[in-house]
C-alpha cells in the first residue's frame, strides 16, 4: 500500500455509487449503497459532489477501461471540497476485477479497487483509504459477500434479487467467467428471506438475477433438490408479491420444469429473455454456445406452447470473427422466424484474454456497422409489430414513476412494455388499463 496524491483526511460523509452495465451491477450497486449507509454515510444528493464515489464498472464490451479513466478525471476535476483534499474514488465491478492492478498503477487518485465478489469489504477498505492508504481486493469467494451484507429494508416497487452469480459456460467472446468467476447459487433459505424482506420493504415485483439464472440450484426447506422453477413457486406463495421475472438465461438450462412453470404460475410474467447470439450453427459452435439454432427454436416453441402470449427477448452479436455474409443472413432469418418483442444487439468486441480475441478473420468495422444496422432494423420492426398487436388488450401495469405531463404515470405491462396513462395512481400500484395505442417505444393505456 502506498499513499495517493492527496488522501482524504476523514471518513467520507457522503457517497455516490455509479453503476454501469447489467442489472446485476445495479443490484450490486444497491447493496454497496446499503452497506455504506449502514456505516453512517449518506447518499449524496443528485448533482452534488460526494466525498466517496464508487464507480461500479462493466467490462463486457468496448472502451470500458477508457471510460473508467475519463470518469476518474472528471470526478477529480469537478471536486469542490476543501483545498488540499480530494474525493475518495473506489473502482468496483468487472473492470476492477480484470484490471485492478493496472488501475492502481495508472490512476493515483483511485484509492480502492474492489471486485464484484469482494465488495462486502468496502467499509474496511474505505477506512484504509481515509487513513491515507490504498486497498485492493479481488478475491472471489461469493458466499462470504452475501452473508456479510446488511439486511434489506427498503425497496422500490420493482426489485432485483441476485440468486446466482458467475458462469461456467465459457462462450469464447465473453469475459464473465473470468470477471465474475465460477457459477455459484445462493442458498434457497437466504433467497426466501431476502425476498420476504424486499416485499415487506415495498417490492411488488421481484426480478431474479444471475449471469446464468436458470442454472440456479438449491435445496428447499425439506432438503429436496430444487431448480429455479421451485424457487419461483415458493416466492409466488407470498401473497404480497405480485410479479416475478428472471434474467439472464442460457438456452441449455431451460429445463422441462422451468418451461412448465411458465404455464402454471400466474405471477411469473409472460416474458423470457433468452440470448441466442447468432443464427448460424457454425458461428454458434465457434462461440462455444453449446446449443444449435434448432435446439434454441425448439425451446421457444415449447415455452410458447404453455404460454402463447409470451414476449420473447434475446441478445445478438454481429461480426463474430469469421462470420460470413451468408452466416449473418442466417441471423436475420432466425429473427424473422422468432418475432422478438424486444432484443439487444451488439457489435463483436474483442475482450483481452478470451479465446475469440485471438481467432483469425476479425471483421472490419464497416461490415460490423452495416450488419448491426440491418439487424437492428429487423428487431425494431418486430418490436413495433409486437406492440401494435398488444393494442386492444386489457392488462395490469405496475406503476414505477410519474410521466412528464401532469397526471401522467408510467409503468410496465406484463410483457415488459413501457405504458403511460393519465389518471389517479401512485408509484407501486398495479392498475388495470386498456392498451389503446402503440408508439415506437411505448404504449398508451386508458384506466379501466
Ligand atoms: N462483444 C460483443 N457483445 C458481447 N456480449 C458479451 N460479450 C461480448 C463481446 N465480447 C453481449 C452478449 C451477451 C450480452 C450481455 O453482451 O450478447 O448476451
Ligand atoms: Fe458469457 Fe456465455 Fe456465460 Fe453468458 S453464458 S455469461 S455469454 S460465457
Short mmCIF file of N, CA and C and ligand atoms in Angstrom, two decimals, residues 60-61 173-175 248 273 275 277 289 315-317 344 346-351, ligand 1:
data_model
loop_
_atom_site.label_atom_id
_atom_site.label_comp_id
_atom_site.label_asym_id
_atom_site.label_seq_id
_atom_site.Cartn_x
_atom_site.Cartn_y
_atom_site.Cartn_z
N UNK A 60 -17.98 -5.76 -20.26
CA UNK A 60 -18.46 -6.73 -21.25
C UNK A 60 -18.13 -6.32 -22.67
N UNK A 61 -18.17 -5.00 -22.92
CA UNK A 61 -17.89 -4.56 -24.29
C UNK A 61 -16.90 -3.42 -24.30
N UNK A 173 -16.30 -15.45 -26.61
CA UNK A 173 -16.16 -13.99 -26.70
C UNK A 173 -16.26 -13.31 -25.34
N UNK A 174 -16.61 -14.04 -24.28
CA UNK A 174 -17.16 -13.41 -23.08
C UNK A 174 -16.18 -13.37 -21.90
N UNK A 175 -16.15 -12.22 -21.22
CA UNK A 175 -15.25 -12.06 -20.07
C UNK A 175 -15.88 -12.52 -18.75
N UNK A 248 -30.50 -13.48 -16.57
CA UNK A 248 -30.50 -13.89 -17.96
C UNK A 248 -30.33 -15.40 -18.04
N UNK A 273 -36.23 -13.62 -21.54
CA UNK A 273 -35.03 -13.13 -22.21
C UNK A 273 -34.11 -14.34 -22.40
N UNK A 275 -30.96 -15.24 -24.68
CA UNK A 275 -29.97 -14.87 -25.71
C UNK A 275 -29.65 -16.04 -26.64
N UNK A 277 -27.47 -15.09 -29.65
CA UNK A 277 -26.19 -14.52 -30.13
C UNK A 277 -26.03 -14.57 -31.64
N UNK A 289 -21.27 -21.90 -27.83
CA UNK A 289 -22.58 -21.70 -27.19
C UNK A 289 -23.21 -23.02 -26.74
N UNK A 315 -30.37 -11.64 -27.06
CA UNK A 315 -29.13 -10.88 -27.28
C UNK A 315 -28.50 -11.39 -28.57
N UNK A 316 -27.88 -10.47 -29.31
CA UNK A 316 -27.20 -10.84 -30.55
C UNK A 316 -25.84 -10.18 -30.63
N UNK A 317 -24.90 -10.91 -31.21
CA UNK A 317 -23.59 -10.33 -31.52
C UNK A 317 -23.41 -10.42 -33.03
N UNK A 344 -31.53 -7.08 -27.63
CA UNK A 344 -30.31 -6.28 -27.56
C UNK A 344 -29.34 -6.82 -28.59
N UNK A 346 -25.35 -6.23 -30.44
CA UNK A 346 -24.05 -5.60 -30.24
C UNK A 346 -23.09 -5.98 -31.36
N UNK A 347 -22.13 -5.07 -31.60
CA UNK A 347 -21.02 -5.44 -32.47
C UNK A 347 -20.04 -6.26 -31.64
N UNK A 348 -19.49 -7.29 -32.23
CA UNK A 348 -18.49 -8.08 -31.51
C UNK A 348 -17.35 -7.17 -31.06
N UNK A 349 -16.90 -7.37 -29.85
CA UNK A 349 -15.78 -6.59 -29.32
C UNK A 349 -14.78 -7.56 -28.69
N UNK A 350 -13.54 -7.54 -29.18
CA UNK A 350 -12.54 -8.48 -28.67
C UNK A 350 -12.23 -8.15 -27.22
N UNK A 351 -12.42 -9.09 -26.34
CA UNK A 351 -12.10 -8.90 -24.92
C UNK A 351 -10.76 -9.58 -24.63
N1 LIG B 1 -18.69 -8.48 -27.74
C1 LIG B 1 -19.96 -8.08 -28.03
N2 LIG B 1 -21.01 -8.42 -27.27
C2 LIG B 1 -20.78 -9.19 -26.19
N3 LIG B 1 -21.61 -9.68 -25.26
C3 LIG B 1 -20.89 -10.40 -24.37
N4 LIG B 1 -19.58 -10.35 -24.69
C4 LIG B 1 -19.50 -9.63 -25.84
C5 LIG B 1 -18.43 -9.25 -26.66
N5 LIG B 1 -17.17 -9.63 -26.41
C6 LIG B 1 -23.05 -9.50 -25.30
C7 LIG B 1 -23.79 -10.83 -25.45
C8 LIG B 1 -24.34 -11.06 -24.08
C9 LIG B 1 -24.62 -9.64 -23.64
C10 LIG B 1 -24.79 -9.46 -22.19
O1 LIG B 1 -23.49 -8.92 -24.09
O2 LIG B 1 -24.81 -10.67 -26.40
O3 LIG B 1 -25.50 -11.87 -24.08
#
